[in-house]
């Protein structure tokens, strides 16, 4: 069926189990807080949708779309905000929901912006983490899976905007990249 997939790294069942586990931890930690989940588009939307439905506490949700400009800003970590939040975050306990923490440049910049806007706390919840790739001084507060330094797709993650809809996390066959 998925003849472009070389290997399934994390199955649908494993993702489901882990997402519920993370939601239970967050529900416990944010019991008496004003939780705002910020989903980072586009990659974070699939995980966010599953994650918030497993929370047992009140939550509000907002969305942001960010992207890095190019080589120069890649090292400085400055990102462009393509879609900003709809609402004020002053005094809220913000939890950023991401698909993957890679170099960490995007989120370390974003975290500073959100703190400057008056968020009470800013934490990071990511379903995937590539610790070997880290450049910025940032660690996730909640992590689903640490994965090796390989390019993955599925569960929100894309290659050239495709494969976000796969219910699992997998690695593409080399010939798929060769087409580009
Ligand atoms: P960084 O942490 O600033 O390097 O940026 C992380 C972003 O890069 C993620 O939100 C993804 O959009 C993208 N990314 C990093 N690794 C992968 C991958 O293996 N597959 C697909 N997208 C990735
Ligand atoms: Mg992303």
Short mmCIF file of N, CA and C and ligand atoms in Angstrom, two decimals:
data_model
loop_
_atom_site.label_atom_id
_atom_site.label_comp_id
_atom_site.label_asym_id
_atom_site.label_seq_id
_atom_site.Cartn_x
_atom_site.Cartn_y
_atom_site.Cartn_z
N UNK A 1 0.83 -1.20 0.00
CA UNK A 1 0.00 0.00 0.00
C UNK A 1 0.87 1.26 0.00
N UNK A 2 1.82 1.34 0.95
CA UNK A 2 2.71 2.51 1.00
C UNK A 2 4.03 2.12 0.33
N UNK A 3 4.03 2.04 -0.97
CA UNK A 3 5.22 1.50 -1.65
C UNK A 3 6.39 2.49 -1.72
N UNK A 4 6.18 3.73 -1.23
CA UNK A 4 7.26 4.72 -1.18
C UNK A 4 7.95 4.72 0.18
N UNK A 5 7.47 3.87 1.09
CA UNK A 5 8.04 3.82 2.45
C UNK A 5 9.09 2.72 2.57
N UNK A 6 10.25 3.10 3.04
CA UNK A 6 11.36 2.16 3.26
C UNK A 6 11.14 1.38 4.56
N UNK A 7 10.74 2.16 5.59
CA UNK A 7 10.64 1.56 6.92
C UNK A 7 9.66 2.36 7.79
N UNK A 8 8.85 1.67 8.56
CA UNK A 8 8.03 2.34 9.57
C UNK A 8 8.86 2.43 10.84
N UNK A 9 9.06 3.67 11.31
CA UNK A 9 9.89 3.88 12.49
C UNK A 9 9.05 3.81 13.77
N UNK A 10 7.88 4.47 13.73
CA UNK A 10 6.97 4.46 14.88
C UNK A 10 5.56 4.19 14.36
N UNK A 11 4.95 3.15 14.87
CA UNK A 11 3.64 2.72 14.37
C UNK A 11 2.52 3.62 14.88
N UNK A 12 1.37 3.52 14.23
CA UNK A 12 0.18 4.27 14.63
C UNK A 12 -0.18 3.97 16.09
N UNK A 13 -0.09 2.71 16.45
CA UNK A 13 -0.43 2.27 17.81
C UNK A 13 0.52 2.88 18.85
N UNK A 14 1.81 2.88 18.54
CA UNK A 14 2.81 3.47 19.44
C UNK A 14 2.60 4.97 19.61
N UNK A 15 2.26 5.65 18.51
CA UNK A 15 2.01 7.09 18.56
C UNK A 15 0.81 7.40 19.44
N UNK A 16 -0.21 6.57 19.29
CA UNK A 16 -1.45 6.76 20.05
C UNK A 16 -1.18 6.60 21.55
N UNK A 17 -0.50 5.53 21.89
CA UNK A 17 -0.18 5.24 23.29
C UNK A 17 0.63 6.37 23.92
N UNK A 18 1.66 6.80 23.21
CA UNK A 18 2.57 7.84 23.72
C UNK A 18 1.86 9.18 23.86
N UNK A 19 1.00 9.50 22.91
CA UNK A 19 0.27 10.77 22.95
C UNK A 19 -0.64 10.82 24.17
N UNK A 20 -1.29 9.72 24.47
CA UNK A 20 -2.15 9.63 25.65
C UNK A 20 -1.32 9.79 26.93
N UNK A 21 -0.18 9.15 26.94
CA UNK A 21 0.74 9.23 28.09
C UNK A 21 1.18 10.68 28.33
N UNK A 22 1.55 11.38 27.25
CA UNK A 22 1.96 12.79 27.37
C UNK A 22 0.79 13.65 27.87
N UNK A 23 -0.39 13.40 27.33
CA UNK A 23 -1.57 14.18 27.73
C UNK A 23 -1.91 13.98 29.20
N UNK A 24 -1.69 12.78 29.69
CA UNK A 24 -1.93 12.52 31.12
C UNK A 24 -0.94 13.29 31.99
N UNK A 25 0.32 13.31 31.57
CA UNK A 25 1.34 14.06 32.32
C UNK A 25 1.00 15.54 32.34
N UNK A 26 0.62 16.08 31.19
CA UNK A 26 0.31 17.51 31.07
C UNK A 26 -0.96 17.84 31.87
N UNK A 27 -1.96 16.97 31.81
CA UNK A 27 -3.20 17.20 32.57
C UNK A 27 -2.90 17.30 34.06
N UNK A 28 -1.97 16.49 34.51
CA UNK A 28 -1.57 16.49 35.90
C UNK A 28 -0.77 17.74 36.26
N UNK A 29 0.17 18.11 35.41
CA UNK A 29 1.06 19.25 35.68
C UNK A 29 0.35 20.61 35.55
N UNK A 30 -0.71 20.67 34.76
CA UNK A 30 -1.38 21.96 34.50
C UNK A 30 -2.77 22.04 35.13
N UNK A 31 -2.99 21.21 36.14
CA UNK A 31 -4.31 21.13 36.80
C UNK A 31 -4.87 22.50 37.20
N UNK A 32 -4.03 23.31 37.85
CA UNK A 32 -4.51 24.59 38.37
C UNK A 32 -4.00 25.77 37.55
N UNK A 33 -3.71 25.53 36.30
CA UNK A 33 -3.14 26.59 35.46
C UNK A 33 -4.07 26.96 34.31
N UNK A 34 -3.67 28.05 33.63
CA UNK A 34 -4.46 28.49 32.48
C UNK A 34 -3.74 28.06 31.21
N UNK A 35 -4.02 26.81 30.81
CA UNK A 35 -3.27 26.22 29.71
C UNK A 35 -3.73 26.69 28.34
N UNK A 36 -2.76 27.24 27.60
CA UNK A 36 -2.97 27.56 26.18
C UNK A 36 -2.02 26.69 25.37
N UNK A 37 -2.57 25.85 24.52
CA UNK A 37 -1.75 25.05 23.61
C UNK A 37 -1.57 25.84 22.33
N UNK A 38 -0.31 26.05 21.94
CA UNK A 38 -0.03 26.68 20.65
C UNK A 38 0.51 25.61 19.71
N UNK A 39 -0.27 25.34 18.67
CA UNK A 39 0.11 24.34 17.69
C UNK A 39 0.91 25.01 16.58
N UNK A 40 2.07 24.45 16.28
CA UNK A 40 2.92 25.04 15.26
C UNK A 40 2.62 24.40 13.89
N UNK A 41 2.10 25.25 13.01
CA UNK A 41 1.72 24.79 11.66
C UNK A 41 2.95 24.73 10.76
N UNK A 42 2.98 23.84 9.78
CA UNK A 42 1.87 22.93 9.59
C UNK A 42 2.09 21.61 10.35
N UNK A 43 3.34 21.26 10.55
CA UNK A 43 3.68 19.92 11.04
C UNK A 43 3.02 19.51 12.34
N UNK A 44 2.74 20.49 13.23
CA UNK A 44 2.26 20.14 14.55
C UNK A 44 0.77 19.82 14.64
N UNK A 45 0.03 20.02 13.56
CA UNK A 45 -1.44 19.95 13.69
C UNK A 45 -1.97 18.55 13.94
N UNK A 46 -1.32 17.54 13.42
CA UNK A 46 -1.82 16.17 13.60
C UNK A 46 -1.63 15.73 15.05
N UNK A 47 -0.43 15.91 15.55
CA UNK A 47 -0.14 15.57 16.94
C UNK A 47 -1.02 16.38 17.88
N UNK A 48 -1.16 17.69 17.62
CA UNK A 48 -1.97 18.55 18.48
C UNK A 48 -3.40 18.05 18.58
N UNK A 49 -3.96 17.65 17.44
CA UNK A 49 -5.36 17.20 17.41
C UNK A 49 -5.55 15.97 18.30
N UNK A 50 -4.62 15.03 18.24
CA UNK A 50 -4.72 13.84 19.08
C UNK A 50 -4.44 14.18 20.55
N UNK A 51 -3.44 15.01 20.75
CA UNK A 51 -3.00 15.37 22.11
C UNK A 51 -4.10 16.08 22.90
N UNK A 52 -4.71 17.11 22.33
CA UNK A 52 -5.70 17.88 23.10
C UNK A 52 -6.95 17.05 23.42
N UNK A 53 -7.25 16.07 22.55
CA UNK A 53 -8.43 15.24 22.82
C UNK A 53 -8.18 14.23 23.93
N UNK A 54 -6.90 14.06 24.31
CA UNK A 54 -6.58 13.15 25.42
C UNK A 54 -6.36 13.91 26.73
N UNK A 55 -6.48 15.25 26.69
CA UNK A 55 -6.33 16.04 27.92
C UNK A 55 -7.61 15.95 28.76
N UNK A 56 -7.44 15.96 30.08
CA UNK A 56 -8.62 15.90 30.95
C UNK A 56 -8.83 17.22 31.69
N UNK A 57 -8.14 18.28 31.25
CA UNK A 57 -8.30 19.61 31.87
C UNK A 57 -8.76 20.61 30.80
N UNK A 58 -9.18 21.80 31.26
CA UNK A 58 -9.58 22.85 30.32
C UNK A 58 -8.37 23.34 29.55
N UNK A 59 -8.58 23.61 28.28
CA UNK A 59 -7.48 24.09 27.44
C UNK A 59 -8.04 25.02 26.35
N UNK A 60 -7.26 26.04 26.01
CA UNK A 60 -7.58 26.81 24.81
C UNK A 60 -6.47 26.54 23.79
N UNK A 61 -6.81 26.70 22.53
CA UNK A 61 -5.86 26.34 21.46
C UNK A 61 -5.71 27.50 20.48
N UNK A 62 -4.48 27.76 20.09
CA UNK A 62 -4.23 28.77 19.07
C UNK A 62 -3.16 28.22 18.12
N UNK A 63 -2.96 28.91 17.01
CA UNK A 63 -2.05 28.40 15.98
C UNK A 63 -1.06 29.47 15.54
N UNK A 64 0.11 28.99 15.18
CA UNK A 64 1.13 29.88 14.66
C UNK A 64 1.84 29.16 13.53
N UNK A 65 2.23 29.93 12.52
CA UNK A 65 3.03 29.34 11.45
C UNK A 65 4.32 30.12 11.35
N UNK A 66 5.43 29.43 11.45
CA UNK A 66 6.74 30.09 11.41
C UNK A 66 7.65 29.41 10.39
N UNK A 67 8.58 30.17 9.86
CA UNK A 67 9.55 29.55 8.96
C UNK A 67 10.85 30.33 9.01
N UNK A 68 11.95 29.61 8.80
CA UNK A 68 13.24 30.29 8.79
C UNK A 68 13.49 30.84 7.39
N UNK A 69 14.20 31.94 7.31
CA UNK A 69 14.38 32.67 6.06
C UNK A 69 15.36 32.03 5.08
N UNK A 70 16.46 31.51 5.57
CA UNK A 70 17.48 31.00 4.66
C UNK A 70 18.77 30.79 5.41
N UNK A 71 19.84 30.61 4.68
CA UNK A 71 21.12 30.23 5.29
C UNK A 71 21.57 31.19 6.39
N UNK A 72 21.51 32.49 6.13
CA UNK A 72 22.01 33.47 7.10
C UNK A 72 21.23 33.43 8.40
N UNK A 73 19.92 33.41 8.29
CA UNK A 73 19.08 33.43 9.48
C UNK A 73 19.03 32.05 10.12
N UNK A 74 19.37 31.04 9.39
CA UNK A 74 19.40 29.67 9.90
C UNK A 74 20.33 29.59 11.11
N UNK A 75 21.48 30.27 11.01
CA UNK A 75 22.44 30.21 12.11
C UNK A 75 22.06 31.15 13.25
N UNK A 76 21.45 32.30 12.89
CA UNK A 76 21.05 33.23 13.95
C UNK A 76 19.75 32.75 14.60
N UNK A 77 19.01 31.91 13.89
CA UNK A 77 17.78 31.37 14.44
C UNK A 77 16.58 32.31 14.32
N UNK A 78 16.74 33.39 13.56
CA UNK A 78 15.62 34.32 13.39
C UNK A 78 14.59 33.69 12.46
N UNK A 79 13.34 33.70 12.88
CA UNK A 79 12.30 33.11 12.05
C UNK A 79 11.26 34.14 11.64
N UNK A 80 10.61 33.86 10.55
CA UNK A 80 9.54 34.72 10.05
C UNK A 80 8.21 34.17 10.56
N UNK A 81 7.38 35.05 11.11
CA UNK A 81 6.04 34.61 11.53
C UNK A 81 5.09 34.77 10.35
N UNK A 82 4.60 33.65 9.85
CA UNK A 82 3.70 33.68 8.68
C UNK A 82 2.26 33.81 9.08
N UNK A 83 1.92 33.19 10.20
CA UNK A 83 0.57 33.34 10.76
C UNK A 83 0.75 33.52 12.25
N UNK A 84 0.21 34.61 12.76
CA UNK A 84 0.39 34.89 14.19
C UNK A 84 -0.82 34.41 14.99
N UNK A 85 -0.69 34.42 16.30
CA UNK A 85 -1.77 34.02 17.20
C UNK A 85 -2.97 34.95 17.04
N UNK A 86 -4.15 34.46 17.34
CA UNK A 86 -5.36 35.29 17.29
C UNK A 86 -5.52 36.10 18.57
N UNK A 87 -5.04 35.54 19.69
CA UNK A 87 -5.32 36.17 20.97
C UNK A 87 -4.07 36.50 21.79
N UNK A 88 -4.29 37.40 22.75
CA UNK A 88 -3.28 37.82 23.70
C UNK A 88 -2.87 36.64 24.60
N UNK A 89 -1.60 36.55 24.95
CA UNK A 89 -1.17 35.41 25.78
C UNK A 89 -0.71 35.84 27.17
N UNK A 90 -0.94 37.10 27.51
CA UNK A 90 -0.48 37.62 28.80
C UNK A 90 -1.03 36.79 29.97
N UNK A 91 -0.15 36.33 30.83
CA UNK A 91 -0.55 35.60 32.03
C UNK A 91 -0.90 34.14 31.82
N UNK A 92 -0.80 33.66 30.58
CA UNK A 92 -1.18 32.27 30.30
C UNK A 92 0.01 31.32 30.40
N UNK A 93 -0.30 30.07 30.72
CA UNK A 93 0.71 29.02 30.72
C UNK A 93 0.70 28.35 29.34
N UNK A 94 1.70 28.71 28.56
CA UNK A 94 1.73 28.29 27.16
C UNK A 94 2.48 26.96 27.00
N UNK A 95 1.87 26.07 26.23
CA UNK A 95 2.55 24.83 25.86
C UNK A 95 2.60 24.77 24.34
N UNK A 96 3.82 24.82 23.81
CA UNK A 96 4.01 24.74 22.36
C UNK A 96 3.95 23.28 21.93
N UNK A 97 3.09 22.97 20.95
CA UNK A 97 2.96 21.60 20.45
C UNK A 97 3.59 21.48 19.08
N UNK A 98 4.62 20.67 18.98
CA UNK A 98 5.39 20.55 17.74
C UNK A 98 5.47 19.11 17.25
N UNK A 99 5.75 18.98 15.96
CA UNK A 99 5.97 17.65 15.39
C UNK A 99 7.35 17.11 15.75
N UNK A 100 8.37 18.01 15.62
CA UNK A 100 9.74 17.53 15.85
C UNK A 100 10.64 18.67 16.31
N UNK A 101 11.50 18.38 17.26
CA UNK A 101 12.53 19.33 17.67
C UNK A 101 13.84 18.84 17.06
N UNK A 102 14.35 19.64 16.14
CA UNK A 102 15.51 19.24 15.34
C UNK A 102 16.71 20.06 15.79
N UNK A 103 17.09 21.11 15.05
CA UNK A 103 18.18 21.98 15.51
C UNK A 103 17.75 22.78 16.74
N UNK A 104 16.44 23.02 16.84
CA UNK A 104 15.92 23.79 17.96
C UNK A 104 15.93 25.29 17.71
N UNK A 105 16.43 25.71 16.56
CA UNK A 105 16.55 27.15 16.27
C UNK A 105 15.17 27.83 16.21
N UNK A 106 14.22 27.18 15.55
CA UNK A 106 12.89 27.76 15.42
C UNK A 106 12.26 27.99 16.79
N UNK A 107 12.26 26.96 17.62
CA UNK A 107 11.56 27.08 18.89
C UNK A 107 12.29 27.93 19.92
N UNK A 108 13.61 28.00 19.85
CA UNK A 108 14.30 28.84 20.83
C UNK A 108 13.99 30.31 20.54
N UNK A 109 13.85 30.65 19.26
CA UNK A 109 13.47 32.02 18.89
C UNK A 109 12.02 32.29 19.29
N UNK A 110 11.16 31.35 18.97
CA UNK A 110 9.74 31.50 19.27
C UNK A 110 9.48 31.63 20.77
N UNK A 111 10.19 30.85 21.53
CA UNK A 111 10.03 30.86 22.98
C UNK A 111 10.33 32.26 23.54
N UNK A 112 11.38 32.88 23.03
CA UNK A 112 11.74 34.24 23.46
C UNK A 112 10.63 35.23 23.13
N UNK A 113 10.05 35.10 21.95
CA UNK A 113 8.96 35.99 21.53
C UNK A 113 7.77 35.86 22.48
N UNK A 114 7.41 34.62 22.80
CA UNK A 114 6.23 34.37 23.62
C UNK A 114 6.43 34.86 25.07
N UNK A 115 7.65 34.73 25.57
CA UNK A 115 7.96 35.24 26.91
C UNK A 115 7.90 36.77 26.90
N UNK A 116 8.44 37.38 25.84
CA UNK A 116 8.41 38.84 25.71
C UNK A 116 6.98 39.37 25.63
N UNK A 117 6.08 38.56 25.13
CA UNK A 117 4.67 38.98 25.03
C UNK A 117 3.91 38.81 26.34
N UNK A 118 4.58 38.29 27.35
CA UNK A 118 3.97 38.24 28.67
C UNK A 118 3.36 36.92 29.09
N UNK A 119 3.69 35.84 28.37
CA UNK A 119 3.22 34.53 28.82
C UNK A 119 3.79 34.26 30.21
N UNK A 120 3.01 33.60 31.06
CA UNK A 120 3.49 33.32 32.41
C UNK A 120 4.57 32.25 32.37
N UNK A 121 4.31 31.20 31.62
CA UNK A 121 5.31 30.14 31.41
C UNK A 121 5.23 29.68 29.96
N UNK A 122 6.34 29.22 29.43
CA UNK A 122 6.36 28.67 28.07
C UNK A 122 7.12 27.35 28.10
N UNK A 123 6.40 26.27 27.78
CA UNK A 123 7.04 24.95 27.73
C UNK A 123 6.82 24.32 26.36
N UNK A 124 7.58 23.27 26.10
CA UNK A 124 7.55 22.64 24.78
C UNK A 124 7.17 21.17 24.89
N UNK A 125 6.19 20.78 24.07
CA UNK A 125 5.80 19.38 23.98
C UNK A 125 5.96 18.95 22.53
N UNK A 126 6.82 17.98 22.28
CA UNK A 126 7.04 17.53 20.91
C UNK A 126 6.92 16.02 20.83
N UNK A 127 6.29 15.55 19.78
CA UNK A 127 6.13 14.09 19.67
C UNK A 127 7.45 13.44 19.27
N UNK A 128 8.27 14.16 18.44
CA UNK A 128 9.56 13.61 18.04
C UNK A 128 10.70 14.55 18.43
N UNK A 129 11.86 13.96 18.68
CA UNK A 129 13.03 14.73 19.09
C UNK A 129 14.27 14.11 18.44
N UNK A 130 15.09 14.98 17.84
CA UNK A 130 16.37 14.51 17.26
C UNK A 130 17.50 15.15 18.05
N UNK A 131 17.88 14.57 19.18
CA UNK A 131 18.89 15.19 20.06
C UNK A 131 20.25 15.40 19.38
N UNK A 132 20.61 14.51 18.45
CA UNK A 132 21.92 14.61 17.78
C UNK A 132 22.04 15.83 16.88
N UNK A 133 20.92 16.42 16.51
CA UNK A 133 20.92 17.54 15.56
C UNK A 133 20.91 18.91 16.25
N UNK A 134 20.82 18.92 17.58
CA UNK A 134 20.59 20.17 18.29
C UNK A 134 21.71 21.18 18.12
N UNK A 135 21.34 22.41 17.81
CA UNK A 135 22.27 23.53 17.70
C UNK A 135 21.96 24.56 18.79
N UNK A 136 20.68 24.89 18.94
CA UNK A 136 20.26 25.87 19.94
C UNK A 136 20.25 25.26 21.34
N UNK A 137 20.39 26.12 22.32
CA UNK A 137 20.40 25.69 23.71
C UNK A 137 18.96 25.55 24.20
N UNK A 138 18.30 24.48 23.81
CA UNK A 138 16.89 24.29 24.15
C UNK A 138 16.57 22.79 24.24
N UNK A 139 15.78 22.43 25.23
CA UNK A 139 15.35 21.04 25.37
C UNK A 139 13.83 21.00 25.54
N UNK A 140 13.18 19.98 25.00
CA UNK A 140 11.74 19.88 25.18
C UNK A 140 11.39 19.49 26.61
N UNK A 141 10.24 19.97 27.08
CA UNK A 141 9.79 19.61 28.43
C UNK A 141 9.04 18.28 28.43
N UNK A 142 8.37 18.00 27.31
CA UNK A 142 7.66 16.73 27.12
C UNK A 142 8.05 16.17 25.75
N UNK A 143 8.52 14.93 25.74
CA UNK A 143 8.98 14.30 24.50
C UNK A 143 8.30 12.96 24.28
N UNK A 144 7.84 12.72 23.06
CA UNK A 144 7.30 11.42 22.72
C UNK A 144 8.41 10.41 22.49
N UNK A 145 9.17 10.62 21.42
CA UNK A 145 10.22 9.67 21.02
C UNK A 145 11.49 10.39 20.60
N UNK A 146 12.62 9.94 21.14
CA UNK A 146 13.92 10.36 20.61
C UNK A 146 14.20 9.49 19.38
N UNK A 147 14.54 10.15 18.27
CA UNK A 147 14.83 9.37 17.06
C UNK A 147 16.22 9.71 16.54
N UNK A 148 16.82 8.80 15.76
CA UNK A 148 18.15 9.08 15.19
C UNK A 148 18.09 10.17 14.12
N UNK A 149 19.25 10.63 13.70
CA UNK A 149 19.35 11.70 12.71
C UNK A 149 19.03 11.18 11.30
N UNK A 150 17.74 10.95 11.07
CA UNK A 150 17.27 10.50 9.76
C UNK A 150 16.04 11.33 9.41
N UNK A 151 15.84 11.58 8.12
CA UNK A 151 14.68 12.36 7.71
C UNK A 151 13.43 11.49 7.73
N UNK A 152 12.42 11.94 8.46
CA UNK A 152 11.20 11.15 8.61
C UNK A 152 9.98 11.90 8.08
N UNK A 153 8.96 11.14 7.72
CA UNK A 153 7.69 11.73 7.27
C UNK A 153 6.52 11.05 7.98
N UNK A 154 5.35 11.69 7.87
CA UNK A 154 4.13 11.12 8.44
C UNK A 154 3.76 11.76 9.76
N UNK A 155 2.53 11.55 10.20
CA UNK A 155 2.01 12.11 11.44
C UNK A 155 2.28 13.62 11.49
N UNK A 156 2.02 14.30 10.37
CA UNK A 156 2.19 15.76 10.29
C UNK A 156 3.45 16.20 9.56
N UNK A 157 4.46 15.34 9.56
CA UNK A 157 5.73 15.71 8.94
C UNK A 157 5.72 15.44 7.43
N UNK A 158 6.30 16.39 6.69
CA UNK A 158 6.24 16.30 5.23
C UNK A 158 7.60 16.14 4.57
N UNK A 159 7.56 15.71 3.33
CA UNK A 159 8.67 15.93 2.40
C UNK A 159 8.04 16.61 1.19
N UNK A 160 8.49 17.84 0.88
CA UNK A 160 7.93 18.63 -0.22
C UNK A 160 6.40 18.69 -0.12
N UNK A 161 5.90 18.90 1.11
CA UNK A 161 4.47 19.06 1.42
C UNK A 161 3.64 17.78 1.32
N UNK A 162 4.28 16.66 1.04
CA UNK A 162 3.52 15.40 0.96
C UNK A 162 3.78 14.53 2.19
N UNK A 163 2.94 13.54 2.34
CA UNK A 163 3.06 12.46 3.36
C UNK A 163 2.68 12.89 4.79
N UNK A 164 2.15 14.12 4.96
CA UNK A 164 1.72 14.54 6.31
C UNK A 164 0.61 13.64 6.84
N UNK A 165 -0.18 13.08 5.93
CA UNK A 165 -1.36 12.31 6.31
C UNK A 165 -1.08 10.87 6.71
N UNK A 166 0.16 10.41 6.59
CA UNK A 166 0.44 9.03 6.99
C UNK A 166 0.19 8.88 8.49
N UNK A 167 -0.47 7.78 8.90
CA UNK A 167 -0.79 7.62 10.32
C UNK A 167 0.40 7.17 11.17
N UNK A 168 1.52 6.87 10.53
CA UNK A 168 2.71 6.43 11.24
C UNK A 168 3.88 7.36 10.90
N UNK A 169 5.02 7.18 11.58
CA UNK A 169 6.24 7.93 11.23
C UNK A 169 7.17 6.96 10.51
N UNK A 170 7.59 7.35 9.32
CA UNK A 170 8.42 6.43 8.53
C UNK A 170 9.52 7.13 7.77
N UNK A 171 10.33 6.30 7.13
CA UNK A 171 11.45 6.79 6.31
C UNK A 171 11.14 6.46 4.86
N UNK A 172 11.34 7.45 3.99
CA UNK A 172 11.05 7.27 2.57
C UNK A 172 12.14 6.47 1.87
N UNK A 173 11.76 5.79 0.81
CA UNK A 173 12.76 5.11 -0.03
C UNK A 173 13.62 6.16 -0.73
N UNK A 174 14.91 5.89 -0.91
CA UNK A 174 15.83 6.86 -1.52
C UNK A 174 15.35 7.35 -2.89
N UNK A 175 14.68 6.51 -3.66
CA UNK A 175 14.25 6.93 -5.00
C UNK A 175 13.21 8.06 -4.97
N UNK A 176 12.53 8.20 -3.83
CA UNK A 176 11.54 9.29 -3.72
C UNK A 176 12.26 10.63 -3.74
N UNK A 177 13.40 10.71 -3.05
CA UNK A 177 14.18 11.96 -3.03
C UNK A 177 14.82 12.22 -4.39
N UNK A 178 15.20 11.15 -5.06
CA UNK A 178 15.89 11.26 -6.35
C UNK A 178 15.02 11.96 -7.39
N UNK A 179 13.70 11.93 -7.19
CA UNK A 179 12.78 12.58 -8.14
C UNK A 179 12.86 14.09 -8.05
N UNK A 180 13.50 14.62 -6.99
CA UNK A 180 13.54 16.08 -6.82
C UNK A 180 14.87 16.69 -7.22
P1 LIG B 1 14.37 23.22 13.89
O1 LIG B 1 14.22 22.51 15.21
O2 LIG B 1 14.41 24.71 14.02
O3 LIG B 1 15.55 22.69 13.13
O4 LIG B 1 13.13 22.98 12.96
C1 LIG B 1 12.31 21.94 13.10
C2 LIG B 1 11.39 21.87 11.90
O5 LIG B 1 12.08 21.32 10.78
C3 LIG B 1 10.25 20.95 12.19
O6 LIG B 1 9.16 21.64 12.73
C4 LIG B 1 9.96 20.36 10.82
O7 LIG B 1 9.06 21.17 10.13
C5 LIG B 1 11.30 20.36 10.13
N1 LIG B 1 11.95 19.02 10.22
C6 LIG B 1 13.02 18.69 10.95
N2 LIG B 1 13.35 17.38 10.81
C7 LIG B 1 12.43 16.87 9.96
C8 LIG B 1 12.21 15.54 9.42
O8 LIG B 1 12.92 14.56 9.69
N3 LIG B 1 11.15 15.42 8.56
C9 LIG B 1 10.34 16.45 8.24
N4 LIG B 1 10.51 17.70 8.72
C10 LIG B 1 11.54 17.91 9.57
MG1 LIG B 2 7.34 22.13 11.84
#
